[in-house]
Short mmCIF file of C-alpha atoms in Angstrom, two decimals:
data_model
loop_
_atom_site.label_atom_id
_atom_site.label_comp_id
_atom_site.label_asym_id
_atom_site.label_seq_id
_atom_site.Cartn_x
_atom_site.Cartn_y
_atom_site.Cartn_z
CA MET A 1462 -16.81 -29.94 -2.50
CA GLU A 1463 -20.01 -30.87 -0.66
CA LYS A 1464 -22.71 -28.43 0.91
CA LEU A 1465 -24.36 -29.99 4.18
CA THR A 1466 -26.85 -28.00 6.18
CA PHE A 1467 -27.91 -28.63 9.63
CA GLU A 1468 -30.67 -27.71 12.03
CA PHE A 1469 -31.05 -28.16 15.76
CA PHE A 1470 -33.61 -26.58 18.06
CA GLY A 1471 -34.07 -26.23 21.56
CA GLY A 1472 -31.46 -23.45 22.35
CA ALA A 1473 -31.76 -20.50 24.12
CA PRO A 1474 -31.88 -17.33 21.62
CA VAL A 1475 -28.99 -15.19 21.75
CA ASN A 1476 -29.11 -11.01 21.80
CA ALA A 1477 -30.06 -9.98 17.97
CA THR A 1478 -27.64 -7.20 18.22
CA ARG A 1479 -24.37 -9.32 18.91
CA ALA A 1480 -21.72 -8.61 16.17
CA PRO A 1481 -20.89 -11.71 14.00
CA ALA A 1482 -17.61 -13.53 14.68
CA LEU A 1483 -15.16 -15.25 12.29
CA VAL A 1484 -12.39 -17.72 13.24
CA GLY A 1485 -10.11 -19.89 11.60
CA VAL A 1486 -8.68 -19.77 8.14
CA VAL A 1487 -9.57 -21.59 4.96
CA GLY A 1488 -6.36 -23.40 4.35
CA SER A 1489 -5.31 -27.11 4.50
CA GLY A 1490 -6.57 -29.01 7.48
CA ASN A 1491 -8.26 -25.69 8.52
CA LEU A 1492 -11.87 -23.84 8.38
CA GLU A 1493 -13.09 -20.76 9.08
CA VAL A 1494 -16.33 -20.41 11.42
CA LEU A 1495 -18.44 -17.58 11.11
CA ILE A 1496 -21.11 -17.12 13.29
CA GLU A 1497 -23.77 -14.26 13.72
CA PRO A 1498 -27.06 -13.70 15.15
CA ALA A 1499 -30.30 -14.32 12.53
CA GLU A 1500 -34.29 -14.74 12.95
CA LEU A 1501 -34.66 -18.26 12.78
CA GLY A 1502 -37.58 -19.20 14.53
CA GLY A 1503 -35.40 -20.86 17.26
CA ALA A 1504 -33.46 -22.85 15.35
CA CYS A 1505 -29.57 -23.08 15.18
CA ALA A 1506 -28.62 -23.42 11.43
CA VAL A 1507 -24.92 -24.58 10.48
CA GLU A 1508 -24.50 -24.52 6.58
CA ILE A 1509 -21.25 -26.02 5.48
CA LEU A 1510 -19.18 -25.96 2.23
CA THR A 1511 -16.48 -28.65 2.78
CA ALA A 1512 -13.69 -29.89 0.18
CA ALA A 1513 -13.71 -33.18 1.78
CA ARG A 1514 -16.62 -35.15 0.37
CA GLY A 1515 -18.61 -37.83 2.11
CA PHE A 1516 -18.24 -37.03 5.79
CA GLY A 1517 -21.63 -35.97 6.27
CA ALA A 1518 -22.02 -38.48 9.11
CA THR A 1519 -19.01 -37.48 10.95
CA TRP A 1520 -19.93 -33.80 10.60
CA LYS A 1521 -23.30 -34.54 12.38
CA ALA A 1522 -21.78 -36.23 15.02
CA VAL A 1523 -19.56 -33.15 15.78
CA LEU A 1524 -22.17 -30.77 15.41
CA ASP A 1525 -24.42 -32.88 17.80
CA ASP A 1526 -21.58 -32.95 20.23
CA PHE A 1527 -21.32 -29.06 19.83
CA PHE A 1528 -25.22 -28.56 20.38
CA THR A 1529 -24.96 -30.32 23.73
CA ARG A 1530 -22.15 -27.95 24.83
CA HIS A 1531 -23.67 -24.94 23.41
CA LYS A 1532 -27.38 -24.30 23.12
CA LEU A 1533 -28.14 -21.62 21.04
CA ALA A 1534 -31.23 -20.49 19.27
CA ASP A 1535 -31.14 -17.74 16.40
CA VAL A 1536 -27.94 -18.33 15.35
CA ARG A 1537 -26.51 -18.83 11.75
CA ILE A 1538 -23.35 -20.91 11.64
CA ALA A 1539 -21.11 -20.60 8.07
CA ILE A 1540 -18.42 -22.85 7.72
CA ASN A 1541 -15.68 -22.80 5.01
CA ASP A 1542 -13.88 -26.04 5.01
CA VAL A 1543 -10.58 -27.55 3.78
CA GLY A 1544 -10.54 -31.05 5.21
CA ALA A 1545 -9.87 -29.98 8.80
CA THR A 1546 -10.13 -33.16 11.27
CA PRO A 1547 -13.22 -33.39 13.79
CA ALA A 1548 -11.42 -32.15 16.58
CA VAL A 1549 -10.04 -29.06 15.19
CA VAL A 1550 -13.73 -28.66 14.22
CA ALA A 1551 -14.96 -29.06 17.61
CA LEU A 1552 -12.21 -26.44 18.99
CA ARG A 1553 -12.88 -23.99 15.99
CA LEU A 1554 -16.32 -24.12 16.82
CA ASP A 1555 -15.90 -23.53 20.39
CA GLN A 1556 -13.34 -20.90 19.89
CA ALA A 1557 -16.36 -18.83 17.55
CA VAL A 1558 -18.62 -19.27 20.34
CA GLU A 1559 -16.30 -17.67 23.00
CA ASP A 1560 -15.94 -14.70 20.69
CA PHE A 1561 -19.40 -14.38 19.81
CA LEU A 1562 -20.75 -14.25 23.27
CA GLY A 1563 -17.29 -12.97 24.66
CA GLY A 1564 -17.70 -10.09 22.37
CA GLY A 1565 -13.74 -10.06 22.11
CA ALA A 1566 -11.75 -9.65 19.21
CA MET B 431 5.62 -10.40 23.63
CA SER B 432 3.41 -11.56 20.68
CA SER B 433 4.86 -13.29 17.62
CA TYR B 434 3.50 -11.41 14.36
CA TYR B 435 4.85 -14.41 12.46
CA GLU B 436 2.64 -16.94 14.22
CA ALA B 437 -0.66 -14.52 14.37
CA SER B 438 -3.35 -14.46 11.85
CA ALA B 439 -4.08 -11.29 10.07
CA ARG B 440 -7.28 -10.69 12.02
CA GLU B 441 -5.20 -11.13 15.22
CA ARG B 442 -2.30 -8.79 13.63
CA LEU B 443 -4.92 -6.26 13.04
CA HIS B 444 -6.95 -6.05 16.60
CA ALA B 445 -3.09 -6.19 18.50
CA LEU B 446 -1.07 -3.50 16.52
CA PHE B 447 -3.76 -0.53 16.49
CA ASP B 448 -5.17 1.22 19.23
CA ARG B 449 -7.43 -1.16 21.52
CA GLY B 450 -11.03 -1.30 19.82
CA SER B 451 -10.36 1.17 17.31
CA PHE B 452 -10.55 -1.19 14.35
CA HIS B 453 -13.94 -1.18 12.01
CA GLU B 454 -14.06 -3.64 9.30
CA PHE B 455 -15.08 -2.37 6.03
CA LEU B 456 -17.12 -5.49 4.08
CA PRO B 457 -16.98 -7.76 6.62
CA PRO B 458 -17.24 -11.75 6.57
CA SER B 459 -20.62 -11.48 7.39
CA GLU B 460 -21.31 -9.56 4.18
CA ARG B 461 -20.06 -12.77 2.08
CA VAL B 462 -18.27 -10.70 -0.56
CA VAL B 463 -16.55 -14.13 -1.99
CA SER B 464 -14.83 -15.12 -5.13
CA PRO B 465 -16.87 -15.96 -8.08
CA HIS B 466 -13.83 -17.66 -9.72
CA LEU B 467 -13.14 -20.33 -6.45
CA VAL B 468 -16.97 -21.48 -6.46
CA GLN B 469 -16.63 -22.32 -10.22
CA LEU B 470 -13.69 -24.15 -9.84
CA ASP B 471 -15.14 -26.12 -6.89
CA THR B 472 -12.51 -24.67 -4.49
CA PRO B 473 -13.47 -23.44 -0.96
CA ALA B 474 -13.92 -19.71 -0.87
CA ALA B 475 -13.34 -17.41 2.24
CA PHE B 476 -15.77 -14.81 3.73
CA ASP B 477 -13.23 -11.94 3.04
CA ASP B 478 -11.45 -13.25 0.38
CA GLY B 479 -8.32 -13.45 2.24
CA VAL B 480 -7.57 -9.63 2.85
CA ILE B 481 -9.31 -7.43 5.90
CA VAL B 482 -9.80 -3.98 5.16
CA GLY B 483 -11.11 -1.36 7.52
CA ARG B 484 -9.93 1.92 9.58
CA ALA B 485 -8.21 2.16 12.79
CA THR B 486 -6.31 4.51 14.74
CA LEU B 487 -2.56 4.11 15.61
CA ASP B 488 -1.48 6.28 18.44
CA GLY B 489 -5.00 8.06 18.49
CA ARG B 490 -4.16 8.93 14.81
CA PRO B 491 -7.06 7.89 11.89
CA VAL B 492 -5.59 5.55 9.33
CA LEU B 493 -6.68 3.25 6.95
CA VAL B 494 -5.37 -0.52 6.89
CA ALA B 495 -5.16 -3.70 5.09
CA ALA B 496 -4.38 -7.10 6.06
CA GLN B 497 -3.76 -10.23 3.67
CA GLU B 498 -3.85 -13.69 5.48
CA GLY B 499 -1.42 -15.85 4.36
CA GLY B 500 -3.10 -19.11 5.41
CA PHE B 501 -6.16 -18.42 2.75
CA MET B 502 -4.33 -19.77 -0.64
CA GLY B 503 -0.88 -17.98 0.49
CA GLY B 504 -2.82 -14.20 0.64
CA ALA B 505 -2.91 -14.74 -2.97
CA VAL B 506 -4.62 -11.53 -4.78
CA GLY B 507 -7.58 -12.68 -6.35
CA GLU B 508 -10.61 -10.28 -7.91
CA VAL B 509 -12.23 -9.45 -4.82
CA HIS B 510 -9.38 -9.36 -2.66
CA GLY B 511 -7.47 -6.85 -5.09
CA ALA B 512 -11.00 -4.51 -5.31
CA LYS B 513 -11.12 -4.87 -1.55
CA LEU B 514 -7.20 -3.11 -1.76
CA VAL B 515 -7.68 -0.96 -4.51
CA GLY B 516 -10.96 0.46 -2.78
CA LEU B 517 -9.02 1.00 0.28
CA LEU B 518 -6.40 2.92 -1.22
CA GLU B 519 -9.01 4.99 -3.27
CA ARG B 520 -11.16 5.71 0.08
CA ALA B 521 -7.72 7.26 1.42
CA ARG B 522 -7.67 9.77 -1.63
CA ASP B 523 -11.07 11.15 -0.15
CA GLU B 524 -10.33 10.98 3.57
CA LYS B 525 -6.77 11.34 3.71
CA PRO B 526 -5.83 9.69 6.80
CA ALA B 527 -2.52 9.78 8.71
CA ALA B 528 -1.40 7.05 6.36
CA VAL B 529 -2.50 3.60 4.73
CA LEU B 530 -1.13 0.89 6.46
CA LEU B 531 -0.77 -2.42 4.26
CA LEU B 532 0.36 -5.71 6.46
CA VAL B 533 1.10 -7.62 3.39
CA GLU B 534 1.40 -11.43 3.29
CA SER B 535 1.23 -12.78 -0.33
CA GLY B 536 2.79 -14.85 -2.75
CA GLY B 537 1.28 -12.34 -5.63
CA VAL B 538 -1.88 -12.88 -8.14
CA ARG B 539 -3.79 -15.86 -7.28
CA LEU B 540 -3.69 -18.12 -10.66
CA HIS B 541 -6.83 -19.30 -9.97
CA GLU B 542 -8.08 -16.08 -11.25
CA ALA B 543 -5.15 -15.50 -13.54
CA ASN B 544 -5.96 -11.71 -15.23
CA ALA B 545 -8.98 -10.83 -12.56
CA GLY B 546 -5.55 -11.12 -10.37
CA LEU B 547 -3.10 -9.75 -12.57
CA ILE B 548 -5.51 -6.51 -13.28
CA GLY B 549 -6.18 -6.43 -9.75
CA VAL B 550 -2.37 -6.32 -8.71
CA SER B 551 -1.80 -3.68 -11.49
CA GLU B 552 -4.53 -1.24 -9.86
CA ILE B 553 -3.43 -1.30 -6.61
CA MET B 554 0.14 -0.53 -8.06
CA ARG B 555 -1.73 2.63 -9.58
CA ALA B 556 -3.96 3.15 -6.74
CA VAL B 557 -0.69 3.23 -4.54
CA LEU B 558 0.81 5.72 -6.66
CA ALA B 559 -1.92 7.80 -7.17
CA LEU B 560 -2.76 8.00 -3.16
CA ARG B 561 1.19 8.67 -2.44
CA SER B 562 1.05 11.62 -4.86
CA GLU B 563 -1.52 13.32 -3.11
CA GLY B 564 0.58 13.16 0.07
CA VAL B 565 -0.67 10.31 1.88
CA PRO B 566 2.00 8.02 3.03
CA VAL B 567 1.77 4.04 2.63
CA VAL B 568 3.61 1.88 4.68
CA VAL B 569 3.96 -1.75 4.41
CA LEU B 570 4.31 -4.09 7.27
CA ASP B 571 6.12 -7.38 6.36
CA GLY B 572 6.86 -10.44 8.98
CA GLY B 573 4.53 -12.99 8.35
CA GLN B 574 4.90 -16.89 7.36
CA PHE B 575 4.20 -16.73 3.49
CA GLY B 576 6.41 -12.92 3.11
CA CYS B 577 5.52 -11.21 -0.03
CA PHE B 578 6.34 -11.83 -3.37
CA GLY B 579 5.62 -11.42 -6.74
CA GLY B 580 3.38 -8.48 -8.15
CA MET B 581 3.16 -7.95 -3.99
CA GLY B 582 6.16 -7.49 -3.78
CA ILE B 583 6.42 -5.05 -6.79
CA VAL B 584 3.41 -3.36 -5.00
CA ALA B 585 5.48 -3.05 -1.42
CA ARG B 586 8.37 -1.45 -3.35
CA LEU B 587 6.08 1.01 -4.72
CA CYS B 588 5.24 2.48 -1.29
CA ASP B 589 6.87 5.18 1.29
CA ALA B 590 8.41 2.40 3.91
CA ILE B 591 8.78 -1.15 4.56
CA VAL B 592 8.92 -2.66 8.11
CA MET B 593 10.38 -6.28 8.10
CA SER B 594 11.57 -8.41 11.21
CA GLU B 595 14.08 -10.83 9.75
CA GLU B 596 11.40 -13.81 9.54
CA GLY B 597 9.72 -11.88 6.91
CA ARG B 598 10.39 -12.29 3.46
CA LEU B 599 10.43 -9.64 0.24
CA GLY B 600 11.43 -10.78 -3.23
CA LEU B 601 9.39 -10.86 -6.85
CA SER B 602 10.18 -14.47 -7.81
CA GLY B 603 9.95 -16.64 -4.62
CA PRO B 604 12.65 -19.24 -3.58
CA GLU B 605 10.21 -22.13 -5.04
CA VAL B 606 9.44 -20.52 -8.30
CA ILE B 607 13.24 -19.58 -8.80
CA GLU B 608 14.25 -23.08 -7.88
CA THR B 609 11.67 -24.78 -10.40
CA THR B 610 12.37 -22.72 -13.29
CA CYS B 611 16.52 -22.07 -12.89
CA GLY B 612 17.07 -25.41 -11.28
CA VAL B 613 18.26 -26.43 -7.72
CA GLU B 614 22.08 -25.82 -8.43
CA GLU B 615 20.82 -21.93 -8.82
CA PHE B 616 19.06 -21.68 -5.79
CA ASP B 617 17.90 -24.53 -3.56
CA SER B 618 14.41 -23.53 -2.06
CA ARG B 619 14.51 -26.09 1.28
CA ASP B 620 17.68 -24.50 2.40
CA ARG B 621 16.15 -22.38 4.74
CA ALA B 622 19.75 -20.28 6.10
CA LEU B 623 19.93 -19.29 2.31
CA VAL B 624 16.47 -18.31 1.70
CA TRP B 625 16.57 -16.07 4.52
CA ARG B 626 19.52 -14.68 4.20
CA THR B 627 18.93 -13.98 0.07
CA VAL B 628 14.89 -12.59 0.55
CA GLY B 629 14.86 -12.09 4.40
CA GLY B 630 14.15 -9.12 6.37
CA LYS B 631 18.08 -8.45 7.58
CA HIS B 632 19.04 -8.51 3.82
CA ARG B 633 16.37 -6.25 2.74
CA TYR B 634 17.64 -3.69 5.44
CA LEU B 635 21.00 -4.05 4.43
CA LEU B 636 20.14 -3.38 0.93
CA GLY B 637 18.05 -0.14 1.91
CA GLU B 638 14.68 -1.90 0.68
CA ALA B 639 13.52 -2.29 4.16
CA ASP B 640 13.44 1.08 6.28
CA ALA B 641 13.33 -0.74 9.59
CA ILE B 642 13.98 -3.72 11.07
CA VAL B 643 12.29 -5.10 13.99
CA ALA B 644 12.14 -8.11 16.34
CA ASP B 645 9.18 -10.50 15.51
CA ASP B 646 6.64 -9.00 17.90
CA ILE B 647 3.59 -7.14 17.36
CA SER B 648 4.21 -4.51 19.57
CA ALA B 649 7.60 -3.84 17.90
CA PHE B 650 5.87 -3.30 14.46
CA ARG B 651 3.42 -0.94 15.97
CA ALA B 652 6.08 1.05 17.66
CA ALA B 653 7.68 0.88 13.93
CA ALA B 654 4.63 1.70 12.05
CA ILE B 655 3.83 5.06 14.25
CA HIS B 656 7.49 5.94 13.80
CA LEU B 657 6.66 6.02 9.94
CA LEU B 658 3.36 8.00 10.54
CA ASP B 659 5.03 11.30 9.27
CA THR B 660 6.93 9.84 6.39
CA LYS B 661 6.42 12.28 3.31
CA PRO B 662 5.77 10.98 0.32
CA ASP B 663 8.13 12.32 -2.42
CA LEU B 664 7.23 11.34 -6.41
CA SER B 665 8.96 14.08 -7.73
CA LEU B 666 11.57 13.56 -10.76
CA GLU B 667 14.73 14.37 -8.34
CA ALA B 668 13.61 11.72 -6.02
CA LEU B 669 12.99 9.15 -8.46
CA THR B 670 16.04 10.41 -10.59
CA ALA B 671 18.06 9.75 -7.20
CA GLU B 672 16.62 6.36 -6.46
CA HIS B 673 17.29 5.01 -10.06
CA GLU B 674 21.04 6.22 -9.68
CA ARG B 675 21.23 4.39 -6.16
CA LEU B 676 20.13 1.65 -7.85
CA GLY B 677 22.33 1.27 -10.84
CA ALA B 678 25.35 2.14 -8.19
CA ARG B 679 24.06 -0.74 -6.18
CA ILE B 680 24.19 -3.19 -9.11
CA GLU B 681 27.51 -2.57 -10.36
CA LYS B 682 28.72 -2.80 -7.00
CA PHE B 683 27.00 -6.00 -5.73
CA GLY B 684 26.01 -7.54 -9.43
CA ALA B 685 28.75 -10.12 -10.12
CA LEU B 686 28.59 -11.20 -6.16
CA ARG B 687 26.97 -14.85 -5.89
CA ASP B 688 25.41 -14.70 -2.14
CA ALA B 689 24.38 -12.33 -0.04
CA LEU B 690 27.49 -13.05 2.59
CA ASP B 691 29.67 -11.47 -0.34
CA ILE B 692 27.50 -8.73 -0.40
CA TRP B 693 27.41 -7.69 3.46
CA SER B 694 31.27 -8.24 3.15
CA ALA B 695 31.55 -5.75 0.59
CA LEU B 696 29.43 -3.46 2.94
CA GLY B 697 32.17 -3.69 5.41
CA VAL B 698 30.40 -5.75 7.96
CA GLU B 699 32.77 -7.54 10.40
CA LYS B 700 31.99 -11.24 10.39
CA PRO B 701 28.84 -10.99 8.17
CA GLU B 702 28.24 -15.24 8.94
CA ASN B 703 27.34 -13.95 12.25
CA LEU B 704 24.69 -11.72 10.99
CA PRO B 705 22.01 -14.06 10.88
CA LEU B 706 22.25 -15.24 14.72
CA LEU B 707 21.99 -11.80 16.07
CA GLU B 708 18.65 -10.01 17.73
CA ALA B 709 16.96 -7.05 15.97
CA ASP B 710 18.53 -4.53 18.31
CA ALA B 711 22.13 -6.57 18.17
CA PHE B 712 22.06 -6.69 14.43
CA ARG B 713 20.65 -2.85 13.83
CA ALA B 714 23.78 -1.89 16.11
CA ALA B 715 26.29 -4.59 14.07
CA VAL B 716 25.30 -2.97 10.38
CA ASP B 717 24.95 0.89 11.58
CA GLY B 718 26.25 2.94 8.93
CA LYS B 719 27.02 0.44 6.35
CA ARG B 720 23.74 -0.20 4.60
CA ALA B 721 24.00 0.06 1.18
#
């Protein structure tokens, strides 16, 4: 396994009382994304545990794109990954934000 | 219509119970993850593959659990098992209308062998203790991974089982049987064989499943509501009667080689047509013929 962490700055803070959201499943080619409010001094922090080693640059590219789409601050995103492709990761991240901000189930 | 089979455990919980009523205990944000998987350098899930909580069903309070087959086949590890046991013990204090188990599991998580085995045995004991205090435990089984191994035993210790045709229930799963007894004994890739042996229709015909429904979350919901007033009966008379029923069953069907032969022996006309029928037509076709 490999642990990766990223931080993004310059987003808009989300309401600290928002309920955490979880999407996806820790299964082959899939991942789970947990997103929750956190006092991070304006950062959006992403922590990844992945079964596939050596894809740090790919994760960074996917997350750079994600942060361009969703400029969030004071948010913690935690990911457990079992080798999901970049497209699946991007879709799951979007789904997580939609559930988190939409307050849906 | 919303497929139960295709939905994740979380989606099932939110769609099956009264809208907005589900409240999770030990949610993913608490990060109560498996201590064993990390040591094995294997990704863990924030909920350890089972979601537990309370909800209302048709306005009545229930405690509920849903296993996520997508995470390690829904297998029971130490944390996963402890969450289920905790839920069942909580029910002994709170006395909800019922406990509903949305099972989807291959049984014990072999990565956590002993802890998982102990977990399953504790679940069994907790189910029986709860039932003996008058709270019914109802199983819903219609997920992609079925219900096997220790969870298959747990399911049969409960008061009632609701299945779809897609649901499967058994002790050793098809692949385990093939691996240990050979492909001549059981071809796990023969889907028709698998479903007519461990699928919902056969389990309903044998009297193991109490209800068979279409693969639709609202159909599972309706069947669960219908079973809320089940009265657990762990009396010696009830257990003796069940043993006699099972004894008679093996005497009657023990020598038969295929589910089709059993359906024939039950008096079902054109048993080869049963796998093609939708739930309603199936129920009508086998009315009064179940073992």
